[in-house]
Coordinates of C-alpha atoms in Angstrom, one line a residue:
X225 CA -16.8 8.5 -93.4
X226 CA -15.5 5.2 -92.2
X227 CA -17.7 3.2 -94.5
X228 CA -15.3 4.1 -97.4
X229 CA -12.7 1.8 -95.8
X230 CA -15.0 -1.2 -96.0
X231 CA -17.1 -0.7 -99.1
X232 CA -15.4 -3.2 -101.4
X233 CA -14.6 -6.3 -99.3
X234 CA -16.2 -8.7 -96.8
X235 CA -15.6 -7.4 -93.3
X236 CA -17.1 -10.3 -91.4
X237 CA -13.7 -12.0 -90.7
X238 CA -11.1 -10.5 -88.4
X239 CA -7.9 -9.7 -90.3
X240 CA -5.0 -9.6 -87.9
X241 CA -2.8 -8.1 -90.7
X242 CA -5.0 -5.0 -90.9
X243 CA -5.2 -5.2 -94.7
X244 CA -7.3 -2.3 -96.0
X245 CA -9.6 -2.3 -99.1
X246 CA -9.4 1.5 -99.1
X247 CA -8.8 3.0 -102.5
X248 CA -9.4 6.6 -101.8
X249 CA -12.5 8.8 -101.4
X250 CA -13.8 12.3 -102.1
X251 CA -15.1 14.5 -99.4
X252 CA -17.4 17.5 -99.4
X253 CA -17.0 20.7 -97.5
X254 CA -19.3 21.8 -94.7
X255 CA -21.6 23.5 -97.2
X256 CA -21.9 20.2 -99.2
X257 CA -19.9 21.5 -102.2
X258 CA -17.3 19.6 -104.3
X259 CA -16.3 22.0 -107.1
X260 CA -19.9 22.7 -108.2
X261 CA -21.6 19.6 -106.8
X262 CA -24.1 21.0 -104.3
X263 CA -26.2 17.9 -103.5
X264 CA -24.1 17.0 -100.5
X265 CA -22.7 13.9 -102.3
X266 CA -19.3 13.7 -103.9
X267 CA -19.2 12.9 -107.7
X268 CA -18.9 9.2 -108.4
X269 CA -15.8 7.4 -109.6
X270 CA -16.7 5.9 -113.0
X271 CA -15.0 3.1 -115.0
X272 CA -12.6 4.5 -117.6
X273 CA -10.2 3.7 -120.4
X274 CA -7.9 6.5 -119.1
X275 CA -4.6 5.6 -117.5
X276 CA -1.9 7.3 -115.5
X277 CA 0.4 9.0 -118.0
X278 CA 3.7 7.3 -117.0
X279 CA 5.5 9.0 -119.9
X280 CA 4.6 12.4 -118.5
X281 CA 5.7 11.3 -115.0
X282 CA 9.1 10.3 -116.4
X283 CA 9.7 13.7 -118.1
X284 CA 12.5 15.8 -116.7
X285 CA 10.1 18.4 -115.4
X286 CA 11.0 20.0 -112.1
X287 CA 9.4 18.5 -109.0
X288 CA 7.6 21.3 -107.3
X289 CA 6.6 19.3 -104.2
X290 CA 7.3 15.8 -103.0
X291 CA 6.5 14.1 -99.7
X292 CA 6.2 10.6 -98.4
X293 CA 4.1 9.8 -95.3
X294 CA 3.9 6.5 -93.4
X295 CA 0.4 6.1 -92.2
X296 CA 0.9 2.8 -90.4
X297 CA 3.5 0.1 -90.1
X298 CA 3.8 -3.0 -88.0
X299 CA 6.1 -6.0 -87.6
X300 CA 3.0 -8.2 -87.3
X301 CA 4.1 -9.5 -83.9
X302 CA 7.4 -10.7 -85.4
X303 CA 5.7 -12.6 -88.2
X304 CA 6.7 -10.2 -91.0
X305 CA 6.2 -6.6 -92.0
X306 CA 3.5 -4.3 -93.2
X307 CA 3.1 -0.7 -94.0
X308 CA 0.6 1.8 -95.5
X309 CA 2.3 4.8 -97.1
X310 CA 1.3 7.7 -99.3
X311 CA 3.7 9.5 -101.7
X312 CA 2.7 12.8 -103.3
X313 CA 4.5 14.5 -106.3
X314 CA 3.5 17.8 -108.0
X315 CA 5.1 18.8 -111.2
X316 CA 4.3 21.8 -113.5
X317 CA 2.1 19.6 -115.8
X318 CA 0.6 17.1 -113.5
X319 CA 0.3 15.7 -109.9
X320 CA 0.5 12.1 -108.8
X321 CA -0.3 10.3 -105.6
X322 CA 0.7 6.7 -104.8
X323 CA -1.0 5.0 -101.8
X324 CA 0.5 1.7 -101.0
X325 CA -0.3 -1.1 -98.6
X326 CA 2.5 -3.7 -98.5
X327 CA 2.6 -6.8 -96.3
X328 CA 4.9 -9.8 -95.9
X329 CA 3.9 -12.6 -93.7
X330 CA 7.1 -14.6 -93.4
X331 CA 7.0 -17.9 -95.2
X332 CA 3.3 -17.4 -96.1
X333 CA 2.6 -14.6 -98.5
X334 CA 3.3 -11.2 -99.9
X335 CA 0.4 -8.7 -100.5
X336 CA 0.7 -5.4 -102.4
X337 CA -2.2 -3.0 -102.9
X338 CA -1.4 0.1 -104.8
X339 CA -3.7 3.0 -105.7
X340 CA -2.4 5.7 -108.0
X341 CA -4.1 9.1 -108.5
X342 CA -3.1 11.2 -111.5
X343 CA -4.2 14.6 -112.9
X344 CA -2.8 16.3 -115.9
X345 CA -2.8 20.1 -115.4
X346 CA -4.3 21.9 -118.4
X347 CA -1.9 24.1 -120.4
X348 CA -2.1 27.7 -119.1
X349 CA -3.6 26.6 -115.8
X350 CA -6.8 24.9 -114.8
X351 CA -9.6 27.0 -116.3
X352 CA -13.1 26.7 -114.9
X353 CA -14.4 26.0 -118.5
X354 CA -12.7 22.6 -118.7
X355 CA -13.5 19.8 -116.2
X356 CA -10.9 18.5 -113.9
X357 CA -10.4 14.7 -114.4
X358 CA -8.6 12.6 -111.9
X359 CA -7.6 9.1 -112.9
X360 CA -7.4 6.3 -110.3
X361 CA -5.6 3.0 -110.9
X362 CA -5.9 0.3 -108.3
X363 CA -3.7 -2.8 -108.4
X364 CA -4.0 -5.7 -106.0
X365 CA -1.3 -8.4 -106.0
X366 CA -1.0 -11.3 -103.6
X367 CA 1.4 -14.2 -103.9
X368 CA 2.3 -17.1 -101.6
X369 CA 5.9 -17.9 -101.1
X370 CA 5.2 -21.3 -102.6
X371 CA 3.8 -19.7 -105.7
X372 CA 6.8 -17.5 -106.0
X373 CA 9.1 -20.5 -105.6
X374 CA 7.1 -22.3 -108.4
X375 CA 7.7 -19.4 -110.8
X376 CA 11.4 -19.2 -109.9
X377 CA 11.2 -16.0 -108.0
X378 CA 13.0 -15.4 -104.7
X379 CA 11.1 -17.2 -101.9
X380 CA 13.0 -16.2 -98.8
X381 CA 11.3 -13.5 -96.7
X382 CA 14.5 -11.5 -96.3
X383 CA 14.6 -11.0 -100.1
X384 CA 11.6 -8.7 -99.8
X385 CA 12.8 -6.1 -97.3
X386 CA 10.5 -3.3 -98.4
X387 CA 7.5 -2.4 -100.7
X388 CA 9.7 -1.3 -103.6
X389 CA 11.5 -4.6 -103.7
X390 CA 8.3 -6.6 -103.3
X391 CA 6.6 -4.6 -106.1
X392 CA 9.5 -5.2 -108.6
X393 CA 9.6 -8.9 -107.9
X394 CA 5.9 -9.4 -108.0
X395 CA 5.7 -7.6 -111.3
X396 CA 8.6 -9.5 -112.8
X397 CA 7.2 -12.9 -111.5
X398 CA 4.0 -12.3 -113.5
X399 CA 1.7 -13.5 -110.8
X400 CA -2.0 -12.7 -110.6
X401 CA -3.0 -9.0 -110.5
X402 CA -6.4 -7.4 -110.1
X403 CA -6.6 -4.0 -111.8
X404 CA -9.3 -1.4 -111.8
X405 CA -9.4 1.9 -113.6
X406 CA -11.7 4.8 -112.6
X407 CA -12.0 8.5 -113.3
X408 CA -13.5 11.4 -111.3
X409 CA -14.7 14.4 -113.2
X410 CA -15.4 17.6 -111.2

C-alpha cells in the first residue's frame, strides 16, 4: 500500500516539492499469489551485482511496445519545475521501465531520482523451469546551482528545461550520486 512510498526516507518534515522516495513495489493478487509465492507477501528485493544490460537495450531489436506516462508535474508555484514520469519499452529479448522524478527549484537546486527495471527474456520464451529475475537500479542525484557553477557546469535554470537535459548535465558534471542495485526473483 501507501507505506511503500515512505519506507526509505524520513517523513516528518513537509516537503513542498513533493519529492518521492518511491522506487517501485511488487503487489500480490487477491488470492495472495505472486508467481508461486502464496504467503500473501511479495518476494523481497535483494542486493545484487546484476546491472541493467545497456548493451542489449542499444541493440537494433524492434520495439514491440513503448509508452511514456506523466504521473505528476508542477511548476512549483512559479519557483521551478518538477515531474514524475514512467517510460516502458518492450523488445523481443527484454523489457525496460524508467521511472523518473525530476525537479528544478530555480536558483537553488536540481534533483533527479531514477529507477530502472530490467528483465532479460529467456531464449525460446519464459519457461516455468527458470526463475524470472528483474533488476532494479536506483540513482539519486542532487546538486545545488552553486555546486554546478563551481564545477563549471551550466548554472542558469533555463539551461535545464527538462529531465533529459538535467540528467545529461548532472552525469557530465560528475556530482554526487547515490546508487542502489537490487534483484527480484519470482
